[in-house]
XYZ file of N, CA and C in Angstrom:
708
model
N -124.360 5.645 -66.164
C -124.842 5.202 -67.451
C -124.203 3.759 -67.586
N -125.035 2.794 -68.041
C -124.613 1.344 -67.982
C -123.892 1.160 -69.306
N -122.673 0.634 -69.220
C -121.838 0.281 -70.320
C -122.167 -1.074 -70.921
N -122.461 -1.132 -72.131
C -122.701 -2.486 -72.768
C -121.467 -3.197 -73.099
N -121.432 -4.633 -72.810
C -120.325 -5.462 -73.139
C -120.414 -5.969 -74.630
N -119.405 -5.849 -75.374
C -119.432 -6.144 -76.806
C -119.228 -7.772 -76.970
N -120.107 -8.516 -76.392
C -119.846 -9.898 -76.466
C -119.620 -10.546 -77.800
N -120.390 -10.022 -78.803
C -120.012 -10.585 -80.168
C -118.631 -10.285 -80.586
N -118.132 -9.088 -80.313
C -116.752 -8.805 -80.719
C -115.704 -9.643 -79.952
N -115.972 -9.800 -78.663
C -115.123 -10.628 -77.863
C -115.045 -12.082 -78.303
N -116.374 -12.521 -78.616
C -116.392 -13.864 -79.014
C -115.730 -14.089 -80.329
N -115.831 -13.074 -81.362
C -115.187 -13.248 -82.555
C -113.703 -13.200 -82.409
N -113.131 -12.348 -81.557
C -111.717 -12.171 -81.295
C -111.106 -13.466 -80.654
N -111.963 -14.040 -79.819
C -111.570 -15.289 -79.056
C -111.492 -16.425 -80.121
N -112.459 -16.389 -81.038
C -112.417 -17.438 -81.956
C -111.301 -17.297 -82.830
N -110.956 -16.106 -83.277
C -109.830 -15.820 -84.122
C -108.581 -16.188 -83.423
N -108.367 -15.912 -82.125
C -107.193 -16.196 -81.359
C -107.058 -17.721 -81.278
N -108.081 -18.381 -80.849
C -108.066 -19.903 -80.670
C -107.667 -20.578 -82.084
N -108.433 -19.912 -83.106
C -108.164 -20.540 -84.384
C -106.757 -20.395 -84.800
N -106.148 -19.244 -84.620
C -104.816 -18.981 -84.909
C -103.785 -19.886 -84.260
N -104.160 -20.133 -82.902
C -103.261 -21.009 -82.056
C -103.400 -22.448 -82.706
N -104.683 -22.836 -83.047
C -104.806 -24.228 -83.580
C -104.156 -24.320 -84.977
N -104.216 -23.345 -85.741
C -103.694 -23.336 -86.989
C -102.046 -23.431 -86.923
N -101.551 -22.663 -85.864
C -100.123 -22.790 -85.667
C -99.718 -24.181 -85.246
N -100.509 -24.788 -84.375
C -100.245 -26.070 -83.944
C -100.286 -27.143 -85.148
N -101.302 -26.788 -85.988
C -101.480 -27.723 -87.132
C -100.337 -27.630 -88.089
N -99.883 -26.395 -88.338
C -98.731 -26.110 -89.206
C -97.522 -26.747 -88.677
N -97.277 -26.585 -87.423
C -96.087 -27.135 -86.652
C -96.116 -28.778 -86.850
N -97.270 -29.330 -86.500
C -97.605 -30.747 -86.608
C -97.269 -31.290 -88.013
N -97.743 -30.501 -88.981
C -97.509 -30.943 -90.398
C -96.162 -30.855 -90.815
N -95.438 -29.742 -90.272
C -94.014 -29.670 -90.572
C -93.231 -30.792 -89.971
N -93.585 -31.185 -88.651
C -92.849 -32.079 -87.974
C -93.127 -33.517 -88.615
N -94.385 -33.777 -89.090
C -94.750 -35.023 -89.856
C -93.953 -35.154 -91.032
N -93.773 -33.995 -91.751
C -92.944 -34.016 -92.996
C -91.525 -34.285 -92.702
N -91.054 -33.720 -91.668
C -89.641 -33.921 -91.192
C -89.420 -35.405 -90.891
N -90.412 -35.939 -90.152
C -90.368 -37.423 -89.655
C -90.363 -38.280 -90.993
N -91.235 -37.993 -91.934
C -91.319 -38.752 -93.128
C -89.975 -38.683 -94.013
N -89.342 -37.486 -93.889
C -88.069 -37.396 -94.571
C -87.056 -38.261 -93.973
N -86.971 -38.207 -92.648
C -86.076 -38.998 -91.875
C -86.373 -40.449 -92.127
N -87.624 -40.870 -92.138
C -87.991 -42.310 -92.242
C -87.518 -42.721 -93.675
N -87.735 -41.887 -94.609
C -87.360 -42.193 -96.057
C -85.842 -42.513 -96.173
N -85.107 -41.487 -95.366
C -83.530 -41.771 -95.397
C -83.120 -43.048 -94.638
N -83.931 -43.303 -93.651
C -83.682 -44.606 -92.823
C -83.862 -45.796 -93.597
N -85.063 -45.733 -94.293
C -85.449 -46.883 -95.062
C -84.476 -47.153 -96.247
N -83.971 -46.053 -96.744
C -82.983 -46.230 -97.873
C -81.564 -46.810 -97.396
N -81.185 -46.388 -96.206
C -80.005 -46.916 -95.659
C -80.142 -48.409 -95.165
N -81.361 -48.744 -94.672
C -81.589 -49.965 -94.193
C -81.595 -50.987 -95.440
N -82.215 -50.513 -96.521
C -82.440 -51.293 -97.794
C -80.998 -51.697 -98.286
N -80.010 -50.701 -98.318
C -78.731 -50.977 -98.765
C -78.041 -51.872 -97.868
N -78.178 -51.760 -96.542
C -77.548 -52.593 -95.583
C -77.981 -54.038 -95.653
N -79.284 -54.197 -95.788
C -79.934 -55.565 -95.798
C -79.616 -56.183 -97.228
N -79.560 -55.546 -98.207
C -79.135 -56.077 -99.554
C -77.662 -56.556 -99.417
N -76.754 -55.832 -98.789
C -75.320 -56.236 -98.566
C -75.329 -57.518 -97.659
N -76.239 -57.504 -96.547
C -76.200 -58.635 -95.684
C -76.717 -59.817 -96.308
N -77.641 -59.678 -97.125
C -78.235 -60.945 -97.804
C -77.186 -61.617 -98.636
N -76.351 -60.738 -99.317
C -75.335 -61.320 -100.131
C -74.237 -61.987 -99.258
N -73.911 -61.291 -98.096
C -72.940 -61.981 -97.193
C -73.518 -63.323 -96.719
N -74.842 -63.285 -96.332
C -75.395 -64.532 -95.848
C -75.298 -65.484 -96.952
N -75.481 -65.314 -98.072
C -75.447 -66.288 -99.221
C -73.986 -66.820 -99.452
N -73.028 -65.768 -99.287
C -71.602 -66.225 -99.408
C -71.246 -67.175 -98.297
N -71.644 -66.850 -97.066
C -71.194 -67.688 -95.961
C -71.980 -69.065 -96.128
N -73.304 -68.988 -96.516
C -73.976 -70.172 -96.694
C -73.366 -71.188 -97.720
N -72.962 -70.634 -98.758
C -72.281 -71.423 -99.827
C -71.057 -72.001 -99.374
N -70.247 -71.374 -98.494
C -69.039 -71.902 -97.916
C -69.308 -73.108 -97.050
N -70.457 -72.960 -96.221
C -70.870 -74.076 -95.368
C -71.392 -75.343 -96.208
N -72.051 -74.861 -97.363
C -72.633 -75.912 -98.213
C -71.443 -76.693 -98.852
N -70.424 -76.049 -99.293
C -69.274 -76.651 -99.803
C -68.602 -77.692 -98.799
N -68.521 -77.259 -97.558
C -67.879 -77.984 -96.597
C -68.852 -79.229 -96.241
N -70.091 -79.047 -96.237
C -71.030 -80.179 -96.069
C -70.906 -81.237 -97.234
N -70.787 -80.564 -98.499
C -70.660 -81.491 -99.591
C -69.330 -82.259 -99.629
N -68.309 -81.590 -99.052
C -67.009 -82.270 -98.962
C -67.108 -83.530 -98.031
N -67.908 -83.325 -96.931
C -68.083 -84.438 -95.976
C -68.891 -85.610 -96.655
N -69.903 -85.132 -97.449
C -70.714 -86.129 -98.175
C -69.765 -86.966 -99.092
N -68.926 -86.231 -99.786
C -68.020 -86.815 -100.710
C -67.060 -87.748 -100.112
N -66.448 -87.442 -98.848
C -65.582 -88.282 -98.146
C -66.359 -89.549 -97.735
N -67.625 -89.466 -97.331
C -68.453 -90.618 -96.967
C -68.579 -91.439 -98.195
N -68.807 -90.933 -99.369
C -68.902 -91.805 -100.599
C -67.651 -92.443 -100.831
N -66.555 -91.722 -100.608
C -65.132 -92.451 -100.904
C -65.039 -93.535 -99.987
N -65.517 -93.482 -98.736
C -65.411 -94.543 -97.729
C -66.303 -95.652 -98.203
N -67.422 -95.407 -98.705
C -68.412 -96.421 -99.168
C -67.807 -97.167 -100.342
N -67.144 -96.397 -101.184
C -66.631 -97.056 -102.518
C -65.308 -97.859 -102.135
N -64.680 -97.478 -101.057
C -63.397 -98.154 -100.674
C -62.346 -98.213 -101.958
N -62.551 -97.144 -102.705
C -61.610 -97.102 -103.945
C -60.906 -95.855 -103.970
N -60.484 -95.461 -105.125
C -59.773 -94.229 -105.319
C -60.612 -93.347 -106.137
N -61.652 -92.703 -105.681
C -62.404 -91.706 -106.615
C -61.532 -90.625 -106.845
N -61.838 -89.805 -107.885
C -60.921 -88.806 -108.460
C -60.380 -87.985 -107.214
N -59.057 -88.018 -107.048
C -58.427 -87.254 -105.998
C -58.607 -87.757 -104.638
N -59.559 -88.874 -104.511
C -59.904 -89.311 -103.142
C -60.060 -87.895 -102.405
N -60.541 -86.988 -103.114
C -60.654 -85.693 -102.675
C -59.291 -85.055 -102.302
N -58.273 -85.834 -102.618
C -56.913 -85.642 -102.204
C -57.172 -85.207 -100.714
N -57.705 -86.022 -99.994
C -57.937 -85.935 -98.612
C -56.811 -85.247 -97.945
N -56.850 -83.947 -97.939
C -55.602 -83.208 -97.618
C -55.853 -82.025 -96.819
N -54.897 -81.174 -96.644
C -54.971 -80.014 -95.810
C -56.267 -79.224 -96.000
N -56.451 -78.780 -97.194
C -57.477 -77.809 -97.494
C -58.889 -78.418 -97.257
N -59.014 -79.660 -97.545
C -60.318 -80.386 -97.373
C -60.580 -80.536 -95.961
N -59.693 -81.045 -95.147
C -59.917 -81.199 -93.729
C -60.091 -79.874 -92.977
N -59.421 -78.750 -93.551
C -59.451 -77.500 -92.835
C -60.873 -76.920 -93.059
N -61.482 -77.124 -94.186
C -62.931 -76.648 -94.498
C -63.754 -77.246 -93.458
N -63.539 -78.358 -93.013
C -64.421 -79.078 -92.041
C -64.537 -78.409 -90.666
N -63.438 -77.851 -90.373
C -63.294 -77.292 -88.997
C -63.213 -75.791 -89.038
N -62.657 -75.116 -90.110
C -62.551 -73.651 -90.100
C -63.866 -73.207 -90.607
N -64.835 -73.125 -89.799
C -66.266 -72.725 -90.041
C -66.275 -71.249 -90.304
N -66.614 -70.814 -91.570
C -66.752 -69.395 -91.834
C -67.785 -68.748 -91.082
N -67.549 -67.553 -90.578
C -68.483 -66.779 -89.853
C -69.074 -65.660 -90.727
N -70.470 -65.619 -90.516
C -71.195 -64.438 -91.165
C -70.815 -63.123 -90.453
N -70.324 -62.216 -91.231
C -69.874 -60.953 -90.696
C -70.777 -59.845 -91.254
N -71.883 -59.495 -90.579
C -72.848 -58.599 -91.258
C -72.420 -57.182 -91.095
N -72.921 -56.389 -92.048
C -72.805 -54.878 -91.956
C -73.888 -54.489 -90.912
N -73.498 -53.476 -90.057
C -74.388 -53.139 -88.949
C -74.695 -51.738 -88.821
N -74.064 -50.800 -89.566
C -74.037 -49.468 -89.318
C -75.449 -48.772 -89.170
N -76.306 -48.984 -90.306
C -77.536 -48.320 -90.283
C -78.505 -48.668 -89.161
N -78.601 -50.023 -89.029
C -79.531 -50.611 -88.079
C -79.118 -50.248 -86.649
N -77.804 -50.472 -86.356
C -77.296 -50.166 -85.052
C -77.498 -48.694 -84.672
N -77.362 -47.804 -85.626
C -77.545 -46.345 -85.356
C -78.966 -46.081 -85.024
N -79.914 -46.674 -85.793
C -81.333 -46.449 -85.570
C -81.732 -47.017 -84.195
N -81.165 -48.188 -83.789
C -81.522 -48.780 -82.560
C -80.926 -47.932 -81.423
N -79.723 -47.482 -81.358
C -79.035 -46.783 -80.401
C -79.724 -45.342 -80.225
N -80.191 -44.726 -81.367
C -80.677 -43.405 -81.308
C -82.189 -43.317 -81.035
N -82.935 -44.433 -81.169
C -84.377 -44.465 -81.104
C -84.996 -44.127 -82.295
N -84.168 -43.969 -83.360
C -84.788 -43.627 -84.682
C -85.640 -44.652 -85.275
N -85.611 -45.899 -84.691
C -86.325 -46.948 -85.241
C -87.932 -46.607 -85.101
N -88.250 -45.771 -84.176
C -89.647 -45.357 -83.890
C -90.129 -44.501 -85.055
N -89.351 -44.013 -85.888
C -89.772 -43.261 -87.032
C -90.436 -44.110 -88.096
N -90.087 -45.469 -88.098
C -90.567 -46.319 -89.174
C -92.055 -46.739 -88.790
N -92.977 -46.254 -89.705
C -94.336 -46.379 -89.389
C -94.957 -47.722 -89.547
N -94.213 -48.695 -90.229
C -94.729 -50.060 -90.450
C -94.366 -50.826 -89.201
N -95.417 -51.191 -88.426
C -95.228 -51.809 -87.183
C -94.556 -53.131 -87.231
N -94.918 -53.972 -88.247
C -94.450 -55.300 -88.423
C -92.925 -55.257 -88.887
N -92.628 -54.248 -89.663
C -91.165 -54.093 -90.130
C -90.388 -53.557 -88.910
N -90.887 -52.677 -88.212
C -90.109 -52.241 -87.059
C -89.838 -53.355 -85.958
N -90.830 -54.258 -85.697
C -90.615 -55.350 -84.977
C -89.560 -56.300 -85.492
N -89.629 -56.559 -86.830
C -88.572 -57.496 -87.409
C -87.188 -56.931 -87.400
N -87.055 -55.614 -87.566
C -85.689 -54.990 -87.389
C -85.274 -54.903 -86.053
N -86.072 -54.840 -85.011
C -85.732 -54.947 -83.585
C -85.287 -56.382 -83.349
N -85.758 -57.340 -83.861
C -85.449 -58.748 -83.555
C -84.120 -59.232 -84.458
N -83.821 -58.504 -85.510
C -82.711 -58.948 -86.353
C -81.355 -59.048 -85.494
N -80.968 -58.131 -84.575
C -79.632 -58.336 -84.039
C -79.652 -59.699 -83.159
N -80.745 -60.028 -82.601
C -80.757 -61.376 -81.768
C -80.630 -62.602 -82.806
N -81.283 -62.477 -83.820
C -81.342 -63.510 -84.911
C -79.780 -63.726 -85.432
N -79.160 -62.598 -85.559
C -77.819 -62.455 -86.109
C -76.862 -63.151 -85.117
N -77.037 -62.832 -83.859
C -76.265 -63.347 -82.696
C -76.543 -64.933 -82.598
N -77.772 -65.348 -82.802
C -77.990 -66.722 -82.746
C -77.222 -67.458 -83.776
N -77.166 -66.922 -84.967
C -76.454 -67.512 -86.158
C -74.950 -67.668 -85.799
N -74.439 -66.525 -85.125
C -72.943 -66.475 -84.771
C -72.716 -67.590 -83.690
N -73.620 -67.761 -82.794
C -73.448 -68.709 -81.869
C -73.409 -70.142 -82.394
N -74.356 -70.411 -83.277
C -74.343 -71.695 -84.029
C -73.100 -71.938 -84.745
N -72.493 -70.959 -85.390
C -71.241 -71.166 -86.050
C -70.017 -71.443 -85.128
N -70.101 -70.740 -84.037
C -69.031 -70.881 -83.042
C -69.073 -72.276 -82.424
N -70.323 -72.746 -82.103
C -70.523 -74.125 -81.583
C -70.075 -75.190 -82.660
N -70.377 -74.956 -83.897
C -69.980 -75.998 -84.841
C -68.451 -76.030 -85.074
N -67.878 -74.863 -84.992
C -66.352 -74.678 -85.095
C -65.691 -75.400 -83.929
N -66.205 -75.148 -82.732
C -65.575 -75.780 -81.542
C -65.824 -77.215 -81.470
N -66.947 -77.764 -81.737
C -67.346 -79.117 -81.747
C -66.503 -79.889 -82.845
N -66.469 -79.245 -83.979
C -65.659 -80.000 -85.116
C -64.201 -80.063 -84.779
N -63.643 -79.068 -84.254
C -62.254 -79.090 -83.883
C -61.914 -80.065 -82.824
N -62.711 -79.996 -81.779
C -62.461 -80.828 -80.603
C -62.674 -82.310 -80.871
N -63.641 -82.635 -81.735
C -63.958 -83.899 -82.013
C -63.031 -84.549 -83.121
N -62.522 -83.871 -83.990
C -61.782 -84.438 -85.087
C -60.330 -84.507 -84.763
N -59.752 -83.593 -83.970
C -58.305 -83.563 -83.925
C -57.806 -84.935 -83.296
N -58.378 -85.438 -82.257
C -57.904 -86.793 -81.752
C -57.956 -87.851 -82.740
N -58.882 -87.779 -83.758
C -58.824 -88.845 -84.739
C -57.641 -88.522 -85.763
N -57.508 -87.425 -86.067
C -56.455 -87.142 -87.051
C -55.009 -87.368 -86.510
N -54.836 -87.373 -85.263
C -53.545 -87.642 -84.613
C -52.924 -88.820 -85.180
N -53.720 -89.939 -85.362
C -53.156 -91.203 -85.738
C -52.797 -91.311 -87.168
N -53.402 -90.458 -87.995
C -53.239 -90.656 -89.543
C -52.579 -89.409 -90.151
N -52.718 -88.304 -89.636
C -52.285 -87.041 -90.281
C -51.124 -86.435 -89.480
N -50.047 -86.033 -90.265
C -48.938 -85.482 -89.586
C -49.255 -84.030 -88.910
N -50.376 -83.548 -89.217
C -50.795 -82.321 -88.712
C -51.619 -82.422 -87.440
N -50.990 -82.977 -86.419
C -51.754 -83.376 -85.222
C -52.178 -82.282 -84.429
N -51.614 -81.004 -84.632
C -51.981 -79.910 -83.850
C -52.809 -78.916 -84.614
N -53.569 -79.469 -85.550
C -54.345 -78.442 -86.419
C -55.173 -77.570 -85.611
N -54.996 -76.267 -85.876
C -55.840 -75.318 -85.211
C -56.808 -74.698 -86.253
N -58.000 -75.243 -86.288
C -58.933 -74.894 -87.360
C -59.176 -73.306 -87.290
N -59.163 -72.747 -86.212
C -59.540 -71.344 -86.036
C -58.373 -70.510 -86.629
N -57.120 -71.100 -86.845
C -56.063 -70.304 -87.418
C -55.986 -70.324 -88.924
N -56.926 -70.846 -89.551
C -57.034 -70.882 -91.128
C -55.813 -71.752 -91.600
N -55.520 -71.470 -92.797
C -54.451 -72.309 -93.436
C -53.105 -72.256 -92.683
N -52.858 -71.157 -91.931
C -51.535 -71.104 -91.224
C -51.673 -71.980 -89.902
N -52.808 -72.583 -89.715
C -52.959 -73.404 -88.472
C -52.167 -74.761 -88.621
N -51.815 -75.128 -89.723
C -51.106 -76.428 -90.068
C -49.597 -76.250 -89.602
N -49.172 -77.458 -89.035
C -47.635 -77.303 -88.805
C -46.980 -77.497 -90.169
N -45.771 -76.869 -90.139
C -44.976 -76.920 -91.476
C -44.274 -78.139 -91.635
N -43.818 -78.761 -90.464
C -42.982 -79.958 -90.605
C -43.777 -81.158 -90.275
N -43.746 -82.155 -91.325
C -44.447 -83.411 -91.169
C -43.548 -84.464 -90.382
N -44.265 -84.930 -89.405
C -43.524 -86.041 -88.572
C -43.675 -87.447 -89.160
N -44.613 -87.615 -89.995
C -44.676 -88.914 -90.657
C -45.595 -88.691 -91.858
N -45.588 -89.551 -92.815
C -46.384 -89.332 -94.089
C -47.907 -89.493 -93.719
N -48.636 -88.747 -94.388
C -50.104 -88.700 -94.094
C -50.654 -90.009 -94.695
N -51.533 -90.578 -93.840
C -52.130 -91.846 -94.292
C -53.725 -91.559 -94.544
N -53.956 -90.935 -95.666
C -55.353 -90.530 -95.853
C -56.280 -91.725 -96.103
N -55.673 -92.709 -96.807
C -56.489 -93.899 -96.951
C -56.842 -94.558 -95.617
N -55.840 -94.677 -94.736
C -56.157 -95.138 -93.393
C -57.201 -94.297 -92.655
N -57.153 -92.975 -92.879
C -58.157 -92.058 -92.316
C -59.491 -92.434 -92.760
N -59.604 -92.575 -94.172
C -60.960 -92.923 -94.749
C -61.451 -94.269 -94.276
N -60.483 -95.053 -93.938
C -60.990 -96.441 -93.540
C -61.224 -96.586 -91.956
N -61.048 -95.358 -91.363
C -61.263 -95.273 -89.895
C -62.599 -95.129 -89.502
N -63.133 -96.042 -88.718
C -64.611 -96.031 -88.192
C -64.904 -94.654 -87.540
N -63.895 -94.202 -86.493
C -64.286 -92.969 -85.826
C -64.332 -91.767 -86.813
N -63.519 -91.834 -87.909
C -63.634 -90.737 -88.799
C -64.914 -90.775 -89.551
N -65.393 -91.956 -89.925
C -66.583 -92.178 -90.633
C -67.755 -91.660 -89.764
N -67.727 -92.017 -88.517
C -68.745 -91.605 -87.676
C -68.776 -90.037 -87.489
N -67.643 -89.459 -87.394
C -67.402 -88.175 -87.321
C -68.012 -87.330 -88.578
N -67.790 -87.901 -89.657
C -68.304 -87.392 -90.978
C -69.950 -87.368 -90.912
N -70.432 -88.560 -90.395
C -71.833 -88.544 -90.373
C -72.404 -87.429 -89.495
N -71.808 -87.217 -88.321
C -72.264 -86.168 -87.335
C -72.011 -84.787 -88.021
N -70.935 -84.617 -88.694
C -70.523 -83.351 -89.315
C -71.596 -82.967 -90.359
N -72.116 -83.991 -91.151
C -73.072 -83.635 -92.069
C -74.362 -83.103 -91.417
N -74.785 -83.815 -90.309
C -75.965 -83.504 -89.578
C -75.730 -81.970 -89.003
N -74.586 -81.713 -88.527
C -74.235 -80.346 -87.821
C -74.313 -79.359 -89.010
N -73.716 -79.513 -90.119
C -73.830 -78.604 -91.202
C -75.190 -78.376 -91.704
N -76.024 -79.480 -91.852
C -77.356 -79.373 -92.217
C -78.173 -78.437 -91.424
N -77.828 -78.601 -89.990
C -78.617 -77.716 -89.039
C -78.330 -76.279 -89.291
N -76.950 -76.095 -89.511
C -76.446 -74.623 -89.719
C -77.058 -74.175 -90.978
N -77.164 -74.921 -91.958
C -77.634 -74.473 -93.364
C -79.173 -74.074 -93.064
N -79.844 -74.826 -92.332
C -81.243 -74.494 -91.922
C -81.454 -73.155 -91.224
N -80.459 -72.868 -90.410
C -80.449 -71.617 -89.741
C -80.125 -70.481 -90.781
N -79.281 -70.765 -91.606
C -78.938 -69.798 -92.684
C -80.251 -69.508 -93.592
N -80.963 -70.640 -93.958
C -82.098 -70.395 -94.695
C -83.192 -69.617 -93.986
N -83.310 -69.750 -92.723
C -84.225 -68.933 -91.902
C -83.766 -67.354 -91.894
N -82.491 -67.154 -91.775
C -82.068 -65.882 -91.832
C -82.230 -65.246 -93.191
N -81.995 -65.942 -94.179
C -82.157 -65.514 -95.602
C -83.653 -65.196 -95.764
N -84.580 -65.949 -95.335
C -86.061 -65.728 -95.446
C -86.410 -64.468 -94.688
N -85.765 -64.293 -93.579
C -86.049 -63.069 -92.765
C -85.559 -61.835 -93.596
N -84.328 -61.977 -94.089
C -83.808 -60.735 -94.839
C -84.511 -60.501 -96.036
N -85.072 -61.479 -96.706
C -85.913 -61.301 -97.860
C -87.224 -60.570 -97.525
N -87.837 -61.027 -96.346
C -89.071 -60.410 -95.848
C -88.798 -58.891 -95.635
N -87.733 -58.665 -94.858
C -87.456 -57.221 -94.550
C -87.203 -56.388 -95.792
N -86.511 -56.997 -96.727
C -86.232 -56.228 -97.894
C -87.570 -55.786 -98.714
N -88.443 -56.768 -98.646
C -89.753 -56.609 -99.354
C -90.520 -55.492 -98.573
N -90.577 -55.508 -97.241
C -91.310 -54.491 -96.518
C -90.578 -53.138 -96.670
N -89.363 -53.109 -96.671
C -88.559 -51.836 -96.929
C -88.927 -51.234 -98.308
N -89.093 -52.115 -99.238
C -89.465 -51.655 -100.671
C -90.831 -51.070 -100.588
N -91.746 -51.771 -99.957
C -93.130 -51.176 -99.855
C -93.249 -49.952 -99.074
N -92.513 -49.921 -97.898
C -92.514 -48.739 -97.010
C -91.938 -47.581 -97.784
N -91.094 -47.728 -98.693
C -90.334 -46.607 -99.214
C -91.174 -46.016 -100.484
N -92.308 -46.681 -100.827
C -92.991 -46.242 -102.009
C -93.760 -44.865 -101.673
């Protein structure tokens, strides 16, 4: 006797089995997607806090460089006036120190560094934001290099000029206020320094150097603002 094959039942069971497998995959994918979005949200929040802090640090450092640039402009005005403007800036330790002791931008790094090292940056779904975040460490290092170069050039080029007029002939701008010698070998001749052509030329170049650094800071601030806006949008 010929046995009939229950094709309909087999087909139905097969569909049910395949459907169950597909449903399990869909549930797992949905769960994974939900987990990824949770992780992305946490990452976005951490990055927003970090970039808000870094933007403030950028502004603080930029303002310090701006003050030093304005000091150089003021000294040039004093030279042009050949008089005694208020304080002649008291052309003194602190004023000269600001020209060479170039403040460095010291960014917070934890959140972004952690994402870059762990591969967690891939969780961020905004492609343009992800690219900007990937490029941020290089931009930060470029800024640090610009500051280091300005510090080195400022120190190496001004110290020989100061030797003749200022008793602090071994100023170490990298040492901060403690870089000045405590014992004066001769009275400071700040008027003579102001009337020195090499010092005037140095101030001209110093203003150019600070302006270039300020332009770098403005670019980094614009990048930080853009990242903060995208982080805000991505977190909605």
